[in-house]
Amino acid sequence: MATSMKRIGILTGGGDCPGLNAAIRGLGKAALFHHGIEVVGIRDGYQGLIENRVQTLGIDELSGILTRGGTILGTNNKCSPEKYYEGNDEEGNPIYTNAVDRCMATVEEHGIDVLFVIGGDGTFTCTKPLVEAGLHCMGIPKTIDNDIYGTDLTIGFTTATRIGTMALDRLHSTGDSHHRVMVCELMGRNSGWLTLASGLASGSDVILIPEIPFDIQTVCNFVDGRKNERSGFSIIACAEGARTIDGKQIVSKHIDNSPDPIRLGGIGQHVAHAIEKQTGIETRTTTLGHIQRGGEPAATDRVVATTFATAAFELALDGKFNKMVALSNGHMEAKNILEAAGKQRLVPNNHRFIRAARAVRTCFGD
Ligand code: F6P
């Protein structure tokens, strides 16, 4: 053992996803069983680190959580150490402060030698000032969006794809019976992995993703052309971040104090409305929303979470700090934790999933 870790901290940051508890369990048990290293959990992401909300994680807390969705630690996608919301001033304007010192005071008080952050781009970016202040950090990638730069797979993606596929399958039978166009809006922010994989798995007729801007006229012509085929129904898997050829995306809300303030949503309705108006075919929209992030993790996510978490622990044992574990071409790798900062892994236009979908006559609206 190249390092003398006595106590580690675990924090989950950003949006939750299935498999977070599997990662907390894997990491915590590896630490407790290895050399009896102590484990503490930080509540609600960086907010808990700033506000000194820390709990001991023993075998009891780490048992029975492998299959549970969400995170037993709580999470937060609105708080960063460098921009902590303190409240409002007299004019009602928000007051933000730099709370890096407060984070380091929590670290000091609890004797945390290494902080493991299970998160995405935003969570990893937030480690920068902490690393600069002398804290050892380790990153474990998670997000249903699968868009973290440097890794081919993230915790949560497989389960969310399964949920997306199940929803599209169910829309298939009702759309077929009523000869309707069924538009399903899926999450994914600015990347189309979730919609592409779910659309491919469910045999969706149209897949709209942010990486391939769509022309609504092309989509209308395509579904109209299917009117006289079989039952005439069409299934459209539409990413929340899908954009039209003139670059338009639909934003559902701004969350000012979030490191990533834009929340997308509403494009499904927009597409459905245009199709019904232009083709006259009855069209319905379903927005999956947070259903995609909830519930128990699929087997693959439990495996990914446990292997990522234990690999991150081994790296720290070897004294290899400030790394993010990653899966690259089937191999586990260690990347710099800041490598993913400010970047996104988008779907390449010639990706094999896109080629496969096009081969079976899926329309991308381009
Ligand atoms: O990044 C995960 C994700 O679920 C995105 O797919 C989605 O755009 C966003 O988070 C939703 O965020 P919130 O939970 O704040 O509504």
Short mmCIF file of C-alpha atoms and ligand atoms in Angstrom, two decimals:
data_model
loop_
_atom_site.label_atom_id
_atom_site.label_comp_id
_atom_site.label_asym_id
_atom_site.label_seq_id
_atom_site.Cartn_x
_atom_site.Cartn_y
_atom_site.Cartn_z
CA MET A 1 0.00 0.00 0.00
CA ALA A 2 1.61 3.22 -1.20
CA THR A 3 -0.60 5.45 0.89
CA SER A 4 -1.80 5.60 4.45
CA MET A 5 -5.47 6.40 4.09
CA LYS A 6 -7.25 6.27 7.41
CA ARG A 7 -10.59 7.73 6.47
CA ILE A 8 -12.31 8.35 3.15
CA GLY A 9 -15.29 10.53 2.33
CA ILE A 10 -17.96 9.73 -0.25
CA LEU A 11 -20.11 12.36 -1.93
CA THR A 12 -22.75 12.02 -4.65
CA GLY A 13 -23.20 15.12 -6.81
CA GLY A 14 -25.48 16.26 -9.66
CA GLY A 15 -28.69 14.47 -10.60
CA ASP A 16 -29.28 11.06 -9.05
CA CYS A 17 -29.39 7.87 -11.10
CA PRO A 18 -29.79 4.13 -10.54
CA GLY A 19 -26.54 2.55 -9.35
CA LEU A 20 -25.31 5.29 -7.00
CA ASN A 21 -25.96 3.17 -3.94
CA ALA A 22 -24.20 0.23 -5.57
CA ALA A 23 -21.14 2.48 -6.00
CA ILE A 24 -21.35 3.77 -2.40
CA ARG A 25 -21.61 0.19 -1.16
CA GLY A 26 -18.75 -1.09 -3.34
CA LEU A 27 -16.43 1.71 -2.32
CA GLY A 28 -17.39 1.68 1.34
CA LYS A 29 -17.10 -2.08 1.74
CA ALA A 30 -13.78 -2.21 -0.13
CA ALA A 31 -12.43 0.39 2.29
CA LEU A 32 -13.83 -1.18 5.46
CA PHE A 33 -12.75 -4.72 4.51
CA HIS A 34 -9.37 -3.86 3.13
CA HIS A 35 -7.44 -2.36 6.01
CA GLY A 36 -10.26 -1.20 8.19
CA ILE A 37 -10.23 2.27 6.69
CA GLU A 38 -13.09 4.38 8.05
CA VAL A 39 -15.76 5.72 5.77
CA VAL A 40 -17.89 8.83 6.05
CA GLY A 41 -20.65 10.03 3.74
CA ILE A 42 -21.27 13.67 2.86
CA ARG A 43 -24.94 14.59 2.74
CA ASP A 44 -26.49 16.25 -0.34
CA GLY A 45 -23.38 16.69 -2.46
CA TYR A 46 -21.17 19.75 -2.02
CA GLN A 47 -23.84 21.43 0.07
CA GLY A 48 -23.15 18.93 2.87
CA LEU A 49 -19.42 19.45 2.53
CA ILE A 50 -19.89 23.21 2.91
CA GLU A 51 -22.40 22.91 5.75
CA ASN A 52 -20.46 20.17 7.55
CA ARG A 53 -23.17 17.52 7.27
CA VAL A 54 -21.27 14.26 7.50
CA GLN A 55 -22.33 10.77 8.62
CA THR A 56 -20.40 7.64 9.46
CA LEU A 57 -20.90 4.78 7.02
CA GLY A 58 -20.43 1.37 8.63
CA ILE A 59 -21.40 -2.10 7.46
CA ASP A 60 -24.98 -1.56 8.60
CA GLU A 61 -25.42 1.56 6.47
CA LEU A 62 -23.71 -0.07 3.48
CA SER A 63 -25.75 -3.27 3.57
CA GLY A 64 -29.04 -3.80 1.77
CA ILE A 65 -28.57 -0.83 -0.56
CA LEU A 66 -27.16 -2.52 -3.68
CA THR A 67 -30.53 -2.73 -5.40
CA ARG A 68 -31.93 0.59 -4.19
CA GLY A 69 -32.40 3.51 -6.59
CA GLY A 70 -31.34 7.09 -5.80
CA THR A 71 -28.59 7.78 -3.27
CA ILE A 72 -28.68 7.16 0.47
CA LEU A 73 -26.48 10.26 0.87
CA GLY A 74 -28.78 12.64 -0.98
CA THR A 75 -27.48 14.79 -3.83
CA ASN A 76 -27.64 18.27 -5.21
CA ASN A 77 -27.21 19.75 -8.68
CA LYS A 78 -27.36 23.37 -7.60
CA CYS A 79 -24.37 23.83 -5.31
CA SER A 80 -20.66 24.28 -5.94
CA PRO A 81 -17.84 25.08 -3.45
CA GLU A 82 -16.99 28.27 -5.33
CA LYS A 83 -20.58 29.47 -5.63
CA TYR A 84 -22.56 28.80 -2.48
CA TYR A 85 -25.99 30.38 -2.21
CA GLU A 86 -26.23 32.19 1.14
CA GLY A 87 -29.70 33.70 0.71
CA ASN A 88 -30.96 36.98 -0.72
CA ASP A 89 -29.90 40.58 -0.04
CA GLU A 90 -32.40 43.32 0.89
CA GLU A 91 -33.29 43.88 -2.78
CA GLY A 92 -34.00 40.19 -3.19
CA ASN A 93 -30.84 39.46 -5.18
CA PRO A 94 -29.11 36.15 -4.46
CA ILE A 95 -25.87 36.26 -2.47
CA TYR A 96 -23.20 33.76 -3.48
CA THR A 97 -19.95 33.17 -1.61
CA ASN A 98 -16.81 31.17 -2.20
CA ALA A 99 -17.06 28.30 0.29
CA VAL A 100 -13.88 26.37 -0.51
CA ASP A 101 -12.47 27.16 2.96
CA ARG A 102 -15.63 25.82 4.56
CA CYS A 103 -15.27 22.59 2.55
CA MET A 104 -11.67 22.24 3.68
CA ALA A 105 -12.68 22.87 7.29
CA THR A 106 -15.14 19.96 7.06
CA VAL A 107 -12.45 17.77 5.51
CA GLU A 108 -10.05 18.73 8.33
CA GLU A 109 -12.57 18.22 11.12
CA HIS A 110 -13.49 14.72 9.96
CA GLY A 111 -9.95 13.69 9.01
CA ILE A 112 -10.90 12.85 5.43
CA ASP A 113 -7.75 11.78 3.57
CA VAL A 114 -9.38 11.18 0.20
CA LEU A 115 -12.74 12.41 -1.11
CA PHE A 116 -14.49 10.14 -3.61
CA VAL A 117 -17.01 12.03 -5.72
CA ILE A 118 -19.59 10.05 -7.66
CA GLY A 119 -20.84 12.48 -10.27
CA GLY A 120 -20.55 13.97 -13.71
CA ASP A 121 -18.81 16.82 -15.45
CA GLY A 122 -20.10 19.44 -12.98
CA THR A 123 -19.20 17.41 -9.90
CA PHE A 124 -15.69 16.72 -11.20
CA THR A 125 -15.14 20.35 -12.19
CA CYS A 126 -15.98 21.34 -8.62
CA THR A 127 -13.01 19.30 -7.34
CA LYS A 128 -10.55 21.77 -8.93
CA PRO A 129 -10.37 24.29 -6.07
CA LEU A 130 -10.38 21.46 -3.52
CA VAL A 131 -7.45 19.73 -5.24
CA GLU A 132 -5.68 23.10 -5.38
CA ALA A 133 -6.31 23.45 -1.64
CA GLY A 134 -4.53 20.12 -1.11
CA LEU A 135 -7.37 17.57 -0.97
CA HIS A 136 -6.98 14.24 -2.77
CA CYS A 137 -10.08 13.59 -4.89
CA MET A 138 -11.20 10.59 -6.94
CA GLY A 139 -13.97 10.60 -9.56
CA ILE A 140 -16.51 7.87 -10.32
CA PRO A 141 -18.58 8.71 -13.44
CA LYS A 142 -22.36 8.54 -13.33
CA THR A 143 -25.20 10.01 -15.36
CA ILE A 144 -28.13 8.60 -17.29
CA ASP A 145 -26.97 10.87 -20.16
CA ASN A 146 -23.75 8.86 -20.75
CA ASP A 147 -22.09 12.07 -21.90
CA ILE A 148 -19.01 12.23 -19.65
CA TYR A 149 -15.94 12.89 -21.70
CA GLY A 150 -13.28 10.17 -21.38
CA THR A 151 -15.47 7.17 -20.58
CA ASP A 152 -17.55 4.97 -22.86
CA LEU A 153 -20.05 4.18 -20.11
CA THR A 154 -21.43 5.86 -17.02
CA ILE A 155 -23.35 4.46 -14.06
CA GLY A 156 -27.10 4.83 -14.67
CA PHE A 157 -27.13 4.81 -18.45
CA THR A 158 -28.01 1.14 -18.88
CA THR A 159 -30.98 1.29 -16.52
CA ALA A 160 -32.29 4.52 -18.06
CA THR A 161 -32.01 2.95 -21.52
CA ARG A 162 -34.00 -0.01 -20.28
CA ILE A 163 -36.71 2.31 -18.95
CA GLY A 164 -36.74 4.32 -22.20
CA THR A 165 -37.02 1.12 -24.24
CA MET A 166 -39.83 -0.22 -22.09
CA ALA A 167 -41.77 3.04 -22.50
CA LEU A 168 -41.31 3.06 -26.28
CA ASP A 169 -42.33 -0.60 -26.49
CA ARG A 170 -45.54 0.20 -24.64
CA LEU A 171 -46.27 3.19 -26.86
CA HIS A 172 -45.78 0.86 -29.82
CA SER A 173 -48.77 -1.33 -29.05
CA THR A 174 -51.17 1.51 -28.27
CA GLY A 175 -49.96 3.58 -31.26
CA ASP A 176 -50.41 0.58 -33.53
CA SER A 177 -53.95 -0.03 -32.26
CA HIS A 178 -55.05 3.58 -32.80
CA HIS A 179 -53.05 4.26 -35.99
CA ARG A 180 -51.46 7.23 -34.28
CA VAL A 181 -48.09 8.91 -34.17
CA MET A 182 -46.65 8.53 -30.68
CA VAL A 183 -43.90 10.97 -29.70
CA CYS A 184 -41.87 10.11 -26.62
CA GLU A 185 -39.53 12.72 -25.14
CA LEU A 186 -36.51 11.33 -23.32
CA MET A 187 -33.89 13.05 -21.15
CA GLY A 188 -30.19 13.35 -21.98
CA ARG A 189 -29.42 17.10 -21.96
CA ASN A 190 -27.34 17.95 -25.03
CA SER A 191 -26.42 14.40 -25.92
CA GLY A 192 -28.50 11.79 -27.71
CA TRP A 193 -27.09 8.54 -26.29
CA LEU A 194 -30.13 7.70 -24.19
CA THR A 195 -32.64 8.40 -26.97
CA LEU A 196 -30.52 6.73 -29.63
CA ALA A 197 -30.01 3.52 -27.64
CA SER A 198 -33.66 3.38 -26.49
CA GLY A 199 -34.89 4.19 -30.00
CA LEU A 200 -32.69 1.53 -31.56
CA ALA A 201 -33.69 -1.08 -28.97
CA SER A 202 -37.40 -0.39 -29.45
CA GLY A 203 -37.32 -0.11 -33.25
CA SER A 204 -38.56 3.48 -33.19
CA ASP A 205 -39.40 4.78 -36.65
CA VAL A 206 -37.95 8.23 -36.03
CA ILE A 207 -35.10 9.15 -33.68
CA LEU A 208 -34.37 12.81 -33.02
CA ILE A 209 -31.14 13.65 -31.19
CA PRO A 210 -29.25 16.92 -30.60
CA GLU A 211 -26.26 15.80 -32.65
CA ILE A 212 -28.37 15.51 -35.84
CA PRO A 213 -30.48 18.66 -36.31
CA PHE A 214 -33.85 17.75 -37.80
CA ASP A 215 -36.10 19.29 -40.40
CA ILE A 216 -39.71 18.96 -39.24
CA GLN A 217 -40.81 18.72 -42.88
CA THR A 218 -38.66 15.62 -43.36
CA VAL A 219 -40.19 14.05 -40.24
CA CYS A 220 -43.73 14.89 -41.40
CA ASN A 221 -43.08 13.46 -44.87
CA PHE A 222 -41.69 10.29 -43.32
CA VAL A 223 -44.63 9.62 -40.99
CA ASP A 224 -47.08 10.61 -43.72
CA GLY A 225 -45.41 8.09 -46.03
CA ARG A 226 -46.09 5.37 -43.45
CA LYS A 227 -49.83 6.18 -43.40
CA ASN A 228 -50.65 3.52 -45.94
CA GLU A 229 -48.18 0.94 -44.64
CA ARG A 230 -49.53 -1.68 -42.25
CA SER A 231 -51.41 0.15 -39.49
CA GLY A 232 -49.94 3.53 -40.39
CA PHE A 233 -48.66 4.31 -36.91
CA SER A 234 -45.24 5.79 -36.13
CA ILE A 235 -43.12 5.85 -33.00
CA ILE A 236 -40.84 8.84 -32.48
CA ALA A 237 -38.07 8.80 -29.87
CA CYS A 238 -37.25 12.46 -29.31
CA ALA A 239 -34.39 13.66 -27.10
CA GLU A 240 -35.18 16.65 -24.87
CA GLY A 241 -32.16 18.36 -26.44
CA ALA A 242 -33.12 17.62 -30.06
CA ARG A 243 -32.65 20.71 -32.19
CA THR A 244 -34.19 21.88 -35.41
CA ILE A 245 -32.05 22.66 -38.46
CA ASP A 246 -32.03 26.32 -37.45
CA GLY A 247 -30.44 25.34 -34.13
CA LYS A 248 -33.53 25.83 -31.95
CA GLN A 249 -33.79 23.89 -28.68
CA ILE A 250 -36.65 24.15 -26.19
CA VAL A 251 -35.73 25.23 -22.68
CA SER A 252 -38.23 24.41 -19.94
CA LYS A 253 -36.60 26.44 -17.16
CA HIS A 254 -33.51 28.26 -15.89
CA ILE A 255 -32.19 27.42 -12.45
CA ASP A 256 -30.00 30.39 -11.58
CA ASN A 257 -27.86 28.91 -8.83
CA SER A 258 -27.10 25.67 -10.70
CA PRO A 259 -23.67 25.19 -12.30
CA ASP A 260 -25.62 24.05 -15.39
CA PRO A 261 -28.68 26.36 -15.19
CA ILE A 262 -30.59 25.22 -18.29
CA ARG A 263 -33.24 22.52 -18.04
CA LEU A 264 -34.44 21.32 -21.43
CA GLY A 265 -37.93 20.05 -22.19
CA GLY A 266 -40.96 20.58 -24.41
CA ILE A 267 -39.61 19.60 -27.82
CA GLY A 268 -41.80 16.46 -27.88
CA GLN A 269 -44.97 18.56 -27.72
CA HIS A 270 -43.62 20.89 -30.37
CA VAL A 271 -42.86 18.01 -32.76
CA ALA A 272 -46.23 16.33 -32.10
CA HIS A 273 -48.15 19.54 -32.71
CA ALA A 274 -46.37 20.15 -36.05
CA ILE A 275 -46.95 16.56 -37.22
CA GLU A 276 -50.67 16.58 -36.41
CA LYS A 277 -51.11 19.97 -38.06
CA GLN A 278 -49.27 19.06 -41.24
CA THR A 279 -50.26 15.42 -41.76
CA GLY A 280 -53.65 15.28 -40.08
CA ILE A 281 -52.57 12.08 -38.27
CA GLU A 282 -53.63 11.98 -34.65
CA THR A 283 -50.48 12.47 -32.58
CA ARG A 284 -49.82 12.07 -28.86
CA THR A 285 -46.85 13.00 -26.68
CA THR A 286 -45.41 11.28 -23.62
CA THR A 287 -42.64 12.90 -21.63
CA LEU A 288 -40.75 10.38 -19.53
CA GLY A 289 -39.08 12.94 -17.28
CA HIS A 290 -37.64 11.72 -14.00
CA ILE A 291 -39.19 8.26 -14.39
CA GLN A 292 -36.00 7.55 -16.36
CA ARG A 293 -33.82 8.19 -13.32
CA GLY A 294 -35.86 6.42 -10.69
CA GLY A 295 -36.00 2.92 -9.30
CA GLU A 296 -33.65 0.01 -8.98
CA PRO A 297 -30.51 -0.34 -11.09
CA ALA A 298 -30.29 -2.99 -13.80
CA ALA A 299 -27.72 -5.76 -13.32
CA THR A 300 -25.21 -4.08 -15.67
CA ASP A 301 -25.34 -0.84 -13.68
CA ARG A 302 -24.71 -2.73 -10.44
CA VAL A 303 -21.69 -4.39 -12.06
CA VAL A 304 -20.41 -1.11 -13.55
CA ALA A 305 -20.93 0.76 -10.26
CA THR A 306 -19.16 -1.90 -8.20
CA THR A 307 -16.22 -2.22 -10.59
CA PHE A 308 -15.81 1.56 -11.00
CA ALA A 309 -15.98 2.13 -7.24
CA THR A 310 -13.55 -0.62 -6.28
CA ALA A 311 -11.15 0.39 -9.09
CA ALA A 312 -11.18 3.98 -7.82
CA PHE A 313 -10.40 2.70 -4.34
CA GLU A 314 -7.46 0.63 -5.64
CA LEU A 315 -6.05 3.67 -7.44
CA ALA A 316 -6.20 5.68 -4.23
CA LEU A 317 -4.54 2.82 -2.33
CA ASP A 318 -1.71 3.05 -4.87
CA GLY A 319 -1.45 6.77 -4.22
CA LYS A 320 -2.79 7.65 -7.68
CA PHE A 321 -4.97 10.60 -6.75
CA ASN A 322 -7.12 13.10 -8.62
CA LYS A 323 -8.17 10.47 -11.16
CA MET A 324 -11.49 9.54 -12.71
CA VAL A 325 -12.03 5.86 -13.44
CA ALA A 326 -13.21 5.24 -16.98
CA LEU A 327 -14.17 2.46 -19.32
CA SER A 328 -12.41 2.74 -22.65
CA ASN A 329 -12.77 0.07 -25.36
CA GLY A 330 -13.66 -2.48 -22.70
CA HIS A 331 -10.73 -1.61 -20.40
CA MET A 332 -10.68 0.22 -17.11
CA GLU A 333 -8.52 3.31 -17.24
CA ALA A 334 -7.57 6.16 -14.95
CA LYS A 335 -8.02 9.65 -16.40
CA ASN A 336 -7.24 12.99 -14.86
CA ILE A 337 -10.34 13.99 -12.90
CA LEU A 338 -10.38 17.37 -14.65
CA GLU A 339 -10.12 15.86 -18.13
CA ALA A 340 -13.90 15.79 -18.40
CA ALA A 341 -14.35 19.34 -17.11
CA GLY A 342 -16.32 21.56 -19.46
CA LYS A 343 -16.49 18.87 -22.14
CA GLN A 344 -19.21 16.51 -23.29
CA ARG A 345 -19.12 13.18 -25.05
CA LEU A 346 -21.57 13.54 -27.90
CA VAL A 347 -22.74 10.92 -30.40
CA PRO A 348 -20.45 10.95 -33.47
CA ASN A 349 -22.43 11.20 -36.71
CA ASN A 350 -21.02 7.93 -38.05
CA HIS A 351 -21.44 6.01 -34.78
CA ARG A 352 -22.35 2.35 -35.28
CA PHE A 353 -25.72 2.86 -33.52
CA ILE A 354 -26.63 5.52 -36.08
CA ARG A 355 -25.48 3.38 -38.99
CA ALA A 356 -27.48 0.44 -37.66
CA ALA A 357 -30.60 2.55 -37.23
CA ARG A 358 -30.30 4.02 -40.70
CA ALA A 359 -29.82 0.51 -42.14
CA VAL A 360 -33.26 -0.48 -40.83
CA ARG A 361 -34.81 2.70 -42.31
CA THR A 362 -34.99 4.80 -39.18
CA CYS A 363 -35.51 8.48 -39.96
CA PHE A 364 -33.31 11.02 -38.15
CA GLY A 365 -35.11 13.98 -39.69
CA ASP A 366 -32.02 15.06 -41.66
O1 F6P B 1 -28.15 14.93 -16.26
C1 F6P B 1 -29.19 14.10 -15.87
C2 F6P B 1 -30.54 14.72 -16.19
O2 F6P B 1 -31.54 13.80 -15.83
C3 F6P B 1 -30.70 15.18 -17.63
O3 F6P B 1 -30.97 14.14 -18.52
C4 F6P B 1 -31.81 16.18 -17.48
O4 F6P B 1 -31.77 17.13 -18.53
C5 F6P B 1 -31.52 16.82 -16.15
O5 F6P B 1 -30.71 15.91 -15.43
C6 F6P B 1 -32.74 17.17 -15.35
O6 F6P B 1 -32.35 17.85 -14.21
P1 F6P B 1 -33.29 18.10 -12.95
O7 F6P B 1 -33.30 16.84 -12.15
O8 F6P B 1 -32.66 19.23 -12.24
O9 F6P B 1 -34.66 18.42 -13.47
#
